[in-house]
Amino acid sequence: MADVNTASAAFLATIPSPDQGVWHIGPVPIRAYALCIIAGIIVAIWLGERRWVNRGGTKGTVIDVAVFAVPFGLVGGRLYHVITDNQLYFGEGKNPLNALKIWDGGLGIWGAIALGAVGALIACRRRGIPLPAMADALAPGIVIAQAIGRLGNYFNQELYGAHTDLPWGLEIYQRYNPTNPDDFLNGVALGHVPLPDSPVHPTFLYELIWNLGVALLVIWADKKFRLGHGRVFALYVAGYTAGRFWIEMMRTDTANHILGLRVNVWTSILLFAAAIAYFVLAAKRGPREAPETLWSKDVPREDSGASSSSEPSDEEPHADVAAAPDTVRDSAADKATEDPKPDPEK
């Protein structure tokens, strides 16, 4: 009886997986993975916009940049996934057209960042603003979006690690799809029949928590040291890849290897080194970009509304001090125009 109670307690301590990751409203599939990606993009744009305006940039610029960066990033993310896991789509018995089914999951963050940066560069040049400064404003939102996206992997029952007896182990179940027995992604778990390795390490959760920690680190460091010229973005890349390195080593899903290591492990190593080098070298460019360099060339300064705000920016804590000389001059001018008082000596 004691053994039964112990087993029950251990099971209750684990994390259950959702029964399904796809729901249908008539013929229209609603996919949790897609909803998580969309939610992450919205959060990234919202936070990036706040940070950009606080730095002195034009309101609405981040949305304009996202119009270019998001579609470029989605294409880049999918290309990276298809290239690095090409055996899933090409070869005997494979359907290459499945490479286009982005809704079934499979986005590589490295490709999304690389091609998304190309889209952002196009938008920044159209607006006449520096890309490194925009990247700094977006960095925390991007890594938070990645954390939200990992929830999609949870609903898809993917990207997990090896078997574990730890209390936070993830229970993974067999899913059934009556229309296509081989399509587990669109199936439903009936009866909660565990897969052989269940419970497993929830590596999606490890990365989710790590990403949120990186976001907090980046925001703190940016406020503390007033980083600029792309150094905030470099810190994000270094922090993310440091965590991705050890988390990737724990994953047991199929992946291509180079010299015994998963491709994404090598990518993490190389990008971590590049980010650290950039962070150090960019410090030689001097202080953070001046606010006037962040203003879109096609928007008049008076249209911002930033100057009419009664609240000083968190990013510019000394704005009130800078405005003091104008106040003094205005006061002096007012006094000079007043009627002179009679001289008591006369």
mmCIF file of C-alpha atoms in Angstrom:
data_model
loop_
_atom_site.group_PDB
_atom_site.id
_atom_site.type_symbol
_atom_site.label_atom_id
_atom_site.label_comp_id
_atom_site.label_asym_id
_atom_site.label_seq_id
_atom_site.Cartn_x
_atom_site.Cartn_y
_atom_site.Cartn_z
ATOM 1 C CA MET A 1 0.000 0.000 0.000
ATOM 2 C CA ALA A 2 2.878 2.342 0.815
ATOM 3 C CA ASP A 3 4.432 1.685 -2.592
ATOM 4 C CA VAL A 4 1.150 2.572 -4.297
ATOM 5 C CA ASN A 5 0.870 5.830 -2.364
ATOM 6 C CA THR A 6 4.484 6.703 -3.174
ATOM 7 C CA ALA A 7 3.916 6.065 -6.868
ATOM 8 C CA SER A 8 0.738 8.136 -6.840
ATOM 9 C CA ALA A 9 2.508 11.034 -5.108
ATOM 10 C CA ALA A 10 5.347 10.903 -7.633
ATOM 11 C CA PHE A 11 2.876 10.970 -10.519
ATOM 12 C CA LEU A 12 0.962 13.895 -9.063
ATOM 13 C CA ALA A 13 4.230 15.813 -8.722
ATOM 14 C CA THR A 14 4.958 15.561 -12.433
ATOM 15 C CA ILE A 15 3.811 17.999 -15.115
ATOM 16 C CA PRO A 16 1.035 16.612 -17.343
ATOM 17 C CA SER A 17 1.020 17.340 -21.046
ATOM 18 C CA PRO A 18 -2.028 18.811 -22.786
ATOM 19 C CA ASP A 19 -4.253 16.237 -24.459
ATOM 20 C CA GLN A 20 -3.949 18.055 -27.780
ATOM 21 C CA GLY A 21 -2.373 21.042 -29.437
ATOM 22 C CA VAL A 22 -4.898 21.583 -32.221
ATOM 23 C CA TRP A 23 -8.616 22.354 -32.001
ATOM 24 C CA HIS A 24 -11.062 22.763 -34.857
ATOM 25 C CA ILE A 25 -13.795 25.319 -35.386
ATOM 26 C CA GLY A 26 -15.557 23.660 -38.263
ATOM 27 C CA PRO A 27 -12.887 23.045 -40.918
ATOM 28 C CA VAL A 28 -10.535 25.688 -39.461
ATOM 29 C CA PRO A 29 -7.714 24.352 -37.225
ATOM 30 C CA ILE A 30 -6.729 26.469 -34.220
ATOM 31 C CA ARG A 31 -3.144 25.618 -33.323
ATOM 32 C CA ALA A 32 -1.643 26.408 -29.934
ATOM 33 C CA TYR A 33 1.820 26.707 -31.496
ATOM 34 C CA ALA A 34 0.649 29.426 -33.872
ATOM 35 C CA LEU A 35 -1.194 31.279 -31.104
ATOM 36 C CA CYS A 36 1.956 31.289 -28.964
ATOM 37 C CA ILE A 37 4.052 32.644 -31.838
ATOM 38 C CA ILE A 38 1.506 35.413 -32.468
ATOM 39 C CA ALA A 39 1.321 36.288 -28.763
ATOM 40 C CA GLY A 40 5.115 36.456 -28.587
ATOM 41 C CA ILE A 41 5.274 38.812 -31.563
ATOM 42 C CA ILE A 42 2.673 41.108 -30.006
ATOM 43 C CA VAL A 43 4.574 41.274 -26.715
ATOM 44 C CA ALA A 44 7.873 41.923 -28.492
ATOM 45 C CA ILE A 45 6.386 44.800 -30.491
ATOM 46 C CA TRP A 46 4.671 46.312 -27.441
ATOM 47 C CA LEU A 47 7.794 46.234 -25.260
ATOM 48 C CA GLY A 48 10.060 47.302 -28.108
ATOM 49 C CA GLU A 49 7.837 50.297 -28.835
ATOM 50 C CA ARG A 50 7.945 51.442 -25.200
ATOM 51 C CA ARG A 51 11.723 51.126 -25.048
ATOM 52 C CA TRP A 52 12.209 52.891 -28.389
ATOM 53 C CA VAL A 53 10.060 55.886 -27.402
ATOM 54 C CA ASN A 54 11.787 56.086 -24.011
ATOM 55 C CA ARG A 55 15.103 56.382 -25.814
ATOM 56 C CA GLY A 56 13.812 59.303 -27.838
ATOM 57 C CA GLY A 57 12.680 57.513 -30.970
ATOM 58 C CA THR A 58 9.573 58.233 -33.004
ATOM 59 C CA LYS A 59 6.359 56.664 -31.793
ATOM 60 C CA GLY A 60 5.104 53.953 -34.139
ATOM 61 C CA THR A 61 8.531 53.153 -35.597
ATOM 62 C CA VAL A 62 8.716 49.666 -34.086
ATOM 63 C CA ILE A 63 5.436 48.689 -35.709
ATOM 64 C CA ASP A 64 6.756 49.903 -39.066
ATOM 65 C CA VAL A 65 9.934 47.866 -38.566
ATOM 66 C CA ALA A 66 7.896 44.800 -37.564
ATOM 67 C CA VAL A 67 5.992 44.955 -40.865
ATOM 68 C CA PHE A 68 9.281 44.067 -42.563
ATOM 69 C CA ALA A 69 11.062 42.084 -39.837
ATOM 70 C CA VAL A 70 8.285 39.644 -38.861
ATOM 71 C CA PRO A 71 7.608 38.099 -42.293
ATOM 72 C CA PHE A 72 11.330 38.027 -43.057
ATOM 73 C CA GLY A 73 11.928 36.367 -39.684
ATOM 74 C CA LEU A 74 9.253 33.713 -40.204
ATOM 75 C CA VAL A 75 10.712 32.793 -43.575
ATOM 76 C CA GLY A 76 14.241 32.757 -42.155
ATOM 77 C CA GLY A 77 13.220 30.649 -39.182
ATOM 78 C CA ARG A 78 11.550 28.104 -41.411
ATOM 79 C CA LEU A 79 14.502 27.997 -43.825
ATOM 80 C CA TYR A 80 16.926 27.334 -40.971
ATOM 81 C CA HIS A 81 14.760 24.499 -39.681
ATOM 82 C CA VAL A 82 14.335 22.914 -43.104
ATOM 83 C CA ILE A 83 18.061 23.166 -43.887
ATOM 84 C CA THR A 84 19.284 21.781 -40.572
ATOM 85 C CA ASP A 85 16.598 19.059 -40.423
ATOM 86 C CA ASN A 86 16.299 18.392 -44.130
ATOM 87 C CA GLN A 87 15.863 14.635 -43.584
ATOM 88 C CA LEU A 88 12.342 15.365 -42.338
ATOM 89 C CA TYR A 89 11.260 16.720 -45.720
ATOM 90 C CA PHE A 90 13.514 15.309 -48.409
ATOM 91 C CA GLY A 91 14.436 11.771 -49.346
ATOM 92 C CA GLU A 92 12.675 8.521 -49.995
ATOM 93 C CA GLY A 93 9.102 8.495 -48.733
ATOM 94 C CA LYS A 94 9.165 12.193 -47.783
ATOM 95 C CA ASN A 95 6.948 14.954 -49.131
ATOM 96 C CA PRO A 96 8.970 18.133 -49.830
ATOM 97 C CA LEU A 97 5.765 20.186 -49.741
ATOM 98 C CA ASN A 98 5.615 19.579 -45.985
ATOM 99 C CA ALA A 99 8.502 22.027 -45.708
ATOM 100 C CA LEU A 100 5.966 24.772 -46.369
ATOM 101 C CA LYS A 101 3.687 23.736 -43.491
ATOM 102 C CA ILE A 102 4.984 26.194 -40.952
ATOM 103 C CA TRP A 103 1.845 25.715 -38.868
ATOM 104 C CA ASP A 104 2.997 22.186 -37.983
ATOM 105 C CA GLY A 105 5.916 23.600 -36.018
ATOM 106 C CA GLY A 106 9.567 23.991 -36.853
ATOM 107 C CA LEU A 107 11.181 27.440 -36.627
ATOM 108 C CA GLY A 108 14.891 27.998 -36.062
ATOM 109 C CA ILE A 109 15.589 31.089 -33.998
ATOM 110 C CA TRP A 110 18.933 31.651 -35.697
ATOM 111 C CA GLY A 111 17.354 31.894 -39.140
ATOM 112 C CA ALA A 112 14.544 34.052 -37.774
ATOM 113 C CA ILE A 113 17.007 36.528 -36.261
ATOM 114 C CA ALA A 114 19.276 36.583 -39.326
ATOM 115 C CA LEU A 115 16.616 37.156 -41.961
ATOM 116 C CA GLY A 116 14.500 39.247 -39.566
ATOM 117 C CA ALA A 117 17.503 41.560 -39.229
ATOM 118 C CA VAL A 118 17.533 41.984 -42.996
ATOM 119 C CA GLY A 119 13.898 43.084 -42.909
ATOM 120 C CA ALA A 120 14.613 45.397 -39.976
ATOM 121 C CA LEU A 121 17.572 46.893 -41.834
ATOM 122 C CA ILE A 122 15.371 47.722 -44.816
ATOM 123 C CA ALA A 123 12.819 49.416 -42.556
ATOM 124 C CA CYS A 124 15.465 51.322 -40.573
ATOM 125 C CA ARG A 125 17.079 52.666 -43.721
ATOM 126 C CA ARG A 126 13.706 53.818 -44.995
ATOM 127 C CA ARG A 127 13.222 55.684 -41.708
ATOM 128 C CA GLY A 128 16.802 56.948 -41.500
ATOM 129 C CA ILE A 129 17.501 55.398 -38.090
ATOM 130 C CA PRO A 130 20.394 53.178 -36.902
ATOM 131 C CA LEU A 131 19.719 49.433 -36.868
ATOM 132 C CA PRO A 132 21.905 48.755 -33.768
ATOM 133 C CA ALA A 133 19.792 51.126 -31.685
ATOM 134 C CA MET A 134 16.588 49.470 -32.885
ATOM 135 C CA ALA A 135 18.062 46.040 -32.091
ATOM 136 C CA ASP A 136 18.843 47.225 -28.570
ATOM 137 C CA ALA A 137 15.258 48.370 -28.069
ATOM 138 C CA LEU A 138 13.851 45.068 -29.349
ATOM 139 C CA ALA A 139 16.236 42.650 -27.601
ATOM 140 C CA PRO A 140 14.310 42.029 -24.331
ATOM 141 C CA GLY A 141 11.021 41.641 -26.179
ATOM 142 C CA ILE A 142 12.549 39.126 -28.584
ATOM 143 C CA VAL A 143 13.753 36.814 -25.836
ATOM 144 C CA ILE A 144 10.408 37.102 -24.019
ATOM 145 C CA ALA A 145 8.706 36.172 -27.302
ATOM 146 C CA GLN A 146 10.953 33.108 -27.462
ATOM 147 C CA ALA A 147 9.833 32.144 -23.970
ATOM 148 C CA ILE A 148 6.184 32.426 -24.979
ATOM 149 C CA GLY A 149 6.887 30.411 -28.123
ATOM 150 C CA ARG A 150 8.211 27.524 -26.018
ATOM 151 C CA LEU A 151 4.691 27.074 -24.677
ATOM 152 C CA GLY A 152 3.791 26.020 -28.198
ATOM 153 C CA ASN A 153 6.327 23.193 -27.934
ATOM 154 C CA TYR A 154 4.601 22.131 -24.724
ATOM 155 C CA PHE A 155 1.268 21.817 -26.510
ATOM 156 C CA ASN A 156 2.948 19.962 -29.373
ATOM 157 C CA GLN A 157 4.676 17.533 -26.977
ATOM 158 C CA GLU A 158 8.067 18.179 -28.530
ATOM 159 C CA LEU A 159 11.579 19.286 -27.650
ATOM 160 C CA TYR A 160 11.882 17.362 -24.405
ATOM 161 C CA GLY A 161 14.786 15.563 -22.776
ATOM 162 C CA ALA A 162 15.555 12.115 -21.467
ATOM 163 C CA HIS A 163 13.683 10.197 -18.777
ATOM 164 C CA THR A 164 13.812 11.673 -15.295
ATOM 165 C CA ASP A 165 12.463 10.867 -11.845
ATOM 166 C CA LEU A 166 12.601 14.484 -10.723
ATOM 167 C CA PRO A 167 9.291 15.845 -9.389
ATOM 168 C CA TRP A 168 9.012 18.329 -12.249
ATOM 169 C CA GLY A 169 9.304 15.636 -14.901
ATOM 170 C CA LEU A 170 7.006 16.039 -17.901
ATOM 171 C CA GLU A 171 4.421 13.355 -18.633
ATOM 172 C CA ILE A 172 4.115 12.716 -22.370
ATOM 173 C CA TYR A 173 1.256 10.683 -23.796
ATOM 174 C CA GLN A 174 0.455 8.737 -26.907
ATOM 175 C CA ARG A 175 -1.754 10.755 -29.214
ATOM 176 C CA TYR A 176 -4.118 9.264 -31.768
ATOM 177 C CA ASN A 177 -5.279 10.719 -35.053
ATOM 178 C CA PRO A 178 -7.950 8.519 -36.666
ATOM 179 C CA THR A 179 -7.612 10.219 -40.068
ATOM 180 C CA ASN A 180 -3.821 9.796 -40.164
ATOM 181 C CA PRO A 181 -2.295 7.358 -37.639
ATOM 182 C CA ASP A 182 1.214 8.676 -38.344
ATOM 183 C CA ASP A 183 0.261 12.299 -37.621
ATOM 184 C CA PHE A 184 0.692 12.489 -33.865
ATOM 185 C CA LEU A 185 0.993 16.289 -33.884
ATOM 186 C CA ASN A 186 -2.671 16.685 -34.794
ATOM 187 C CA GLY A 187 -3.792 13.795 -32.621
ATOM 188 C CA VAL A 188 -5.455 13.613 -29.224
ATOM 189 C CA ALA A 189 -4.291 11.786 -26.107
ATOM 190 C CA LEU A 190 -6.928 9.239 -25.132
ATOM 191 C CA GLY A 191 -6.644 7.625 -21.722
ATOM 192 C CA HIS A 192 -3.296 9.310 -20.974
ATOM 193 C CA VAL A 193 -1.216 6.338 -22.102
ATOM 194 C CA PRO A 194 2.402 7.388 -21.365
ATOM 195 C CA LEU A 195 5.173 7.063 -23.922
ATOM 196 C CA PRO A 196 8.014 4.694 -22.977
ATOM 197 C CA ASP A 197 10.402 7.380 -21.642
ATOM 198 C CA SER A 198 7.745 9.321 -19.726
ATOM 199 C CA PRO A 199 8.269 11.314 -17.547
ATOM 200 C CA VAL A 200 11.019 13.330 -19.228
ATOM 201 C CA HIS A 201 12.995 16.515 -18.655
ATOM 202 C CA PRO A 202 10.813 19.477 -19.728
ATOM 203 C CA THR A 203 13.576 21.204 -21.658
ATOM 204 C CA PHE A 204 11.006 23.564 -23.147
ATOM 205 C CA LEU A 205 10.325 24.788 -19.588
ATOM 206 C CA TYR A 206 14.021 25.096 -18.782
ATOM 207 C CA GLU A 207 14.479 27.337 -21.803
ATOM 208 C CA LEU A 208 11.331 29.319 -21.041
ATOM 209 C CA ILE A 209 12.574 30.148 -17.542
ATOM 210 C CA TRP A 210 16.091 30.845 -18.794
ATOM 211 C CA ASN A 211 14.780 33.240 -21.452
ATOM 212 C CA LEU A 212 12.794 35.227 -18.912
ATOM 213 C CA GLY A 213 15.930 35.475 -16.784
ATOM 214 C CA VAL A 214 17.903 36.755 -19.778
ATOM 215 C CA ALA A 215 15.215 39.380 -20.422
ATOM 216 C CA LEU A 216 15.495 40.649 -16.846
ATOM 217 C CA LEU A 217 19.308 40.683 -17.079
ATOM 218 C CA VAL A 218 19.265 42.641 -20.331
ATOM 219 C CA ILE A 219 16.774 45.230 -19.067
ATOM 220 C CA TRP A 220 18.739 45.697 -15.826
ATOM 221 C CA ALA A 221 22.104 46.005 -17.578
ATOM 222 C CA ASP A 222 20.711 48.466 -20.099
ATOM 223 C CA LYS A 223 19.334 50.758 -17.384
ATOM 224 C CA LYS A 224 22.403 50.389 -15.186
ATOM 225 C CA PHE A 225 25.086 50.974 -17.815
ATOM 226 C CA ARG A 226 23.105 52.771 -20.548
ATOM 227 C CA LEU A 227 24.317 50.429 -23.257
ATOM 228 C CA GLY A 228 24.130 51.377 -26.900
ATOM 229 C CA HIS A 229 25.366 50.603 -30.417
ATOM 230 C CA GLY A 230 23.954 47.081 -30.400
ATOM 231 C CA ARG A 231 25.496 46.010 -27.086
ATOM 232 C CA VAL A 232 22.091 45.252 -25.532
ATOM 233 C CA PHE A 233 21.349 42.923 -28.420
ATOM 234 C CA ALA A 234 24.794 41.320 -28.098
ATOM 235 C CA LEU A 235 24.169 40.708 -24.399
ATOM 236 C CA TYR A 236 20.861 39.043 -25.267
ATOM 237 C CA VAL A 237 22.553 36.772 -27.820
ATOM 238 C CA ALA A 238 25.307 35.829 -25.376
ATOM 239 C CA GLY A 239 22.852 35.143 -22.560
ATOM 240 C CA TYR A 240 20.472 33.135 -24.709
ATOM 241 C CA THR A 241 23.163 31.000 -26.353
ATOM 242 C CA ALA A 242 24.763 30.232 -22.981
ATOM 243 C CA GLY A 243 21.503 28.647 -21.876
ATOM 244 C CA ARG A 244 20.697 27.090 -25.227
ATOM 245 C CA PHE A 245 24.059 25.284 -25.130
ATOM 246 C CA TRP A 246 23.339 23.165 -22.046
ATOM 247 C CA ILE A 247 19.618 22.804 -22.728
ATOM 248 C CA GLU A 248 20.288 21.593 -26.273
ATOM 249 C CA MET A 249 22.631 18.950 -24.849
ATOM 250 C CA MET A 250 19.713 17.560 -22.808
ATOM 251 C CA ARG A 251 17.298 17.169 -25.719
ATOM 252 C CA THR A 252 16.622 13.744 -27.178
ATOM 253 C CA ASP A 253 14.682 14.647 -30.324
ATOM 254 C CA THR A 254 16.198 13.783 -33.682
ATOM 255 C CA ALA A 255 18.847 16.247 -34.860
ATOM 256 C CA ASN A 256 21.821 16.357 -37.197
ATOM 257 C CA HIS A 257 25.274 16.202 -35.616
ATOM 258 C CA ILE A 258 28.697 17.592 -36.460
ATOM 259 C CA LEU A 259 31.693 15.974 -34.734
ATOM 260 C CA GLY A 260 29.384 14.340 -32.248
ATOM 261 C CA LEU A 261 27.515 17.518 -31.249
ATOM 262 C CA ARG A 262 24.090 18.707 -32.367
ATOM 263 C CA VAL A 263 24.120 21.468 -34.988
ATOM 264 C CA ASN A 264 22.431 23.908 -32.608
ATOM 265 C CA VAL A 265 25.125 23.291 -30.001
ATOM 266 C CA TRP A 266 27.800 24.391 -32.460
ATOM 267 C CA THR A 267 25.679 27.363 -33.479
ATOM 268 C CA SER A 268 25.339 28.376 -29.827
ATOM 269 C CA ILE A 269 29.095 28.178 -29.282
ATOM 270 C CA LEU A 270 29.923 30.278 -32.339
ATOM 271 C CA LEU A 271 27.247 32.908 -31.693
ATOM 272 C CA PHE A 272 28.200 33.196 -28.017
ATOM 273 C CA ALA A 273 31.815 33.935 -28.978
ATOM 274 C CA ALA A 274 30.727 36.416 -31.658
ATOM 275 C CA ALA A 275 28.342 38.198 -29.276
ATOM 276 C CA ILE A 276 30.990 38.595 -26.571
ATOM 277 C CA ALA A 277 33.488 39.936 -29.112
ATOM 278 C CA TYR A 278 30.954 42.439 -30.448
ATOM 279 C CA PHE A 279 29.953 43.527 -26.925
ATOM 280 C CA VAL A 280 33.579 44.356 -26.108
ATOM 281 C CA LEU A 281 34.443 46.009 -29.408
ATOM 282 C CA ALA A 282 31.252 48.093 -29.620
ATOM 283 C CA ALA A 283 32.122 49.734 -26.296
ATOM 284 C CA LYS A 284 34.791 51.696 -28.186
ATOM 285 C CA ARG A 285 32.071 53.514 -30.125
ATOM 286 C CA GLY A 286 31.360 55.648 -27.099
ATOM 287 C CA PRO A 287 28.149 56.539 -25.237
ATOM 288 C CA ARG A 288 24.679 55.468 -26.253
ATOM 289 C CA GLU A 289 23.237 56.986 -29.418
ATOM 290 C CA ALA A 290 21.897 60.522 -28.988
ATOM 291 C CA PRO A 291 18.071 60.712 -28.970
ATOM 292 C CA GLU A 292 17.990 62.996 -32.008
ATOM 293 C CA THR A 293 19.629 60.270 -34.128
ATOM 294 C CA LEU A 294 16.694 57.946 -33.413
ATOM 295 C CA TRP A 295 14.053 60.259 -34.845
ATOM 296 C CA SER A 296 12.551 59.131 -38.143
ATOM 297 C CA LYS A 297 13.615 61.442 -40.951
ATOM 298 C CA ASP A 298 10.104 61.679 -42.400
ATOM 299 C CA VAL A 299 8.373 62.751 -39.159
ATOM 300 C CA PRO A 300 8.566 66.342 -37.848
ATOM 301 C CA ARG A 301 9.786 66.579 -34.270
ATOM 302 C CA GLU A 302 6.705 68.395 -33.046
ATOM 303 C CA ASP A 303 4.421 65.496 -34.078
ATOM 304 C CA SER A 304 5.808 63.125 -31.493
ATOM 305 C CA GLY A 305 4.045 64.231 -28.365
ATOM 306 C CA ALA A 306 7.149 63.232 -26.457
ATOM 307 C CA SER A 307 8.005 66.846 -25.711
ATOM 308 C CA SER A 308 4.523 67.465 -24.296
ATOM 309 C CA SER A 309 4.731 64.557 -21.875
ATOM 310 C CA SER A 310 4.785 65.591 -18.258
ATOM 311 C CA GLU A 311 6.578 62.422 -17.198
ATOM 312 C CA PRO A 312 10.345 62.255 -17.700
ATOM 313 C CA SER A 313 11.605 59.222 -19.625
ATOM 314 C CA ASP A 314 13.112 56.336 -17.669
ATOM 315 C CA GLU A 315 15.841 56.199 -20.285
ATOM 316 C CA GLU A 316 16.637 59.939 -19.927
ATOM 317 C CA PRO A 317 16.546 60.627 -16.172
ATOM 318 C CA HIS A 318 18.198 64.041 -16.515
ATOM 319 C CA ALA A 319 15.781 65.518 -19.044
ATOM 320 C CA ASP A 320 14.372 67.851 -16.399
ATOM 321 C CA VAL A 321 17.856 69.191 -15.681
ATOM 322 C CA ALA A 322 18.473 69.783 -19.369
ATOM 323 C CA ALA A 323 15.284 71.822 -19.601
ATOM 324 C CA ALA A 324 16.218 74.062 -16.663
ATOM 325 C CA PRO A 325 18.170 76.704 -18.656
ATOM 326 C CA ASP A 326 15.144 77.343 -20.908
ATOM 327 C CA THR A 327 12.971 77.846 -17.850
ATOM 328 C CA VAL A 328 15.425 80.321 -16.367
ATOM 329 C CA ARG A 329 15.633 82.276 -19.626
ATOM 330 C CA ASP A 330 11.838 82.423 -19.958
ATOM 331 C CA SER A 331 11.516 83.699 -16.377
ATOM 332 C CA ALA A 332 14.115 86.390 -16.965
ATOM 333 C CA ALA A 333 12.367 87.518 -20.120
ATOM 334 C CA ASP A 334 9.072 87.797 -18.291
ATOM 335 C CA LYS A 335 10.600 89.974 -15.596
ATOM 336 C CA ALA A 336 12.224 92.246 -18.154
ATOM 337 C CA THR A 337 8.863 93.011 -19.753
ATOM 338 C CA GLU A 338 7.096 93.903 -16.491
ATOM 339 C CA ASP A 339 6.316 97.558 -15.672
ATOM 340 C CA PRO A 340 9.199 99.093 -13.704
ATOM 341 C CA LYS A 341 8.434 99.824 -10.089
ATOM 342 C CA PRO A 342 8.874 103.417 -8.841
ATOM 343 C CA ASP A 343 12.219 104.118 -7.256
ATOM 344 C CA PRO A 344 11.642 104.910 -3.558
ATOM 345 C CA GLU A 345 14.756 107.071 -3.564
ATOM 346 C CA LYS A 346 13.118 109.446 -6.059
#
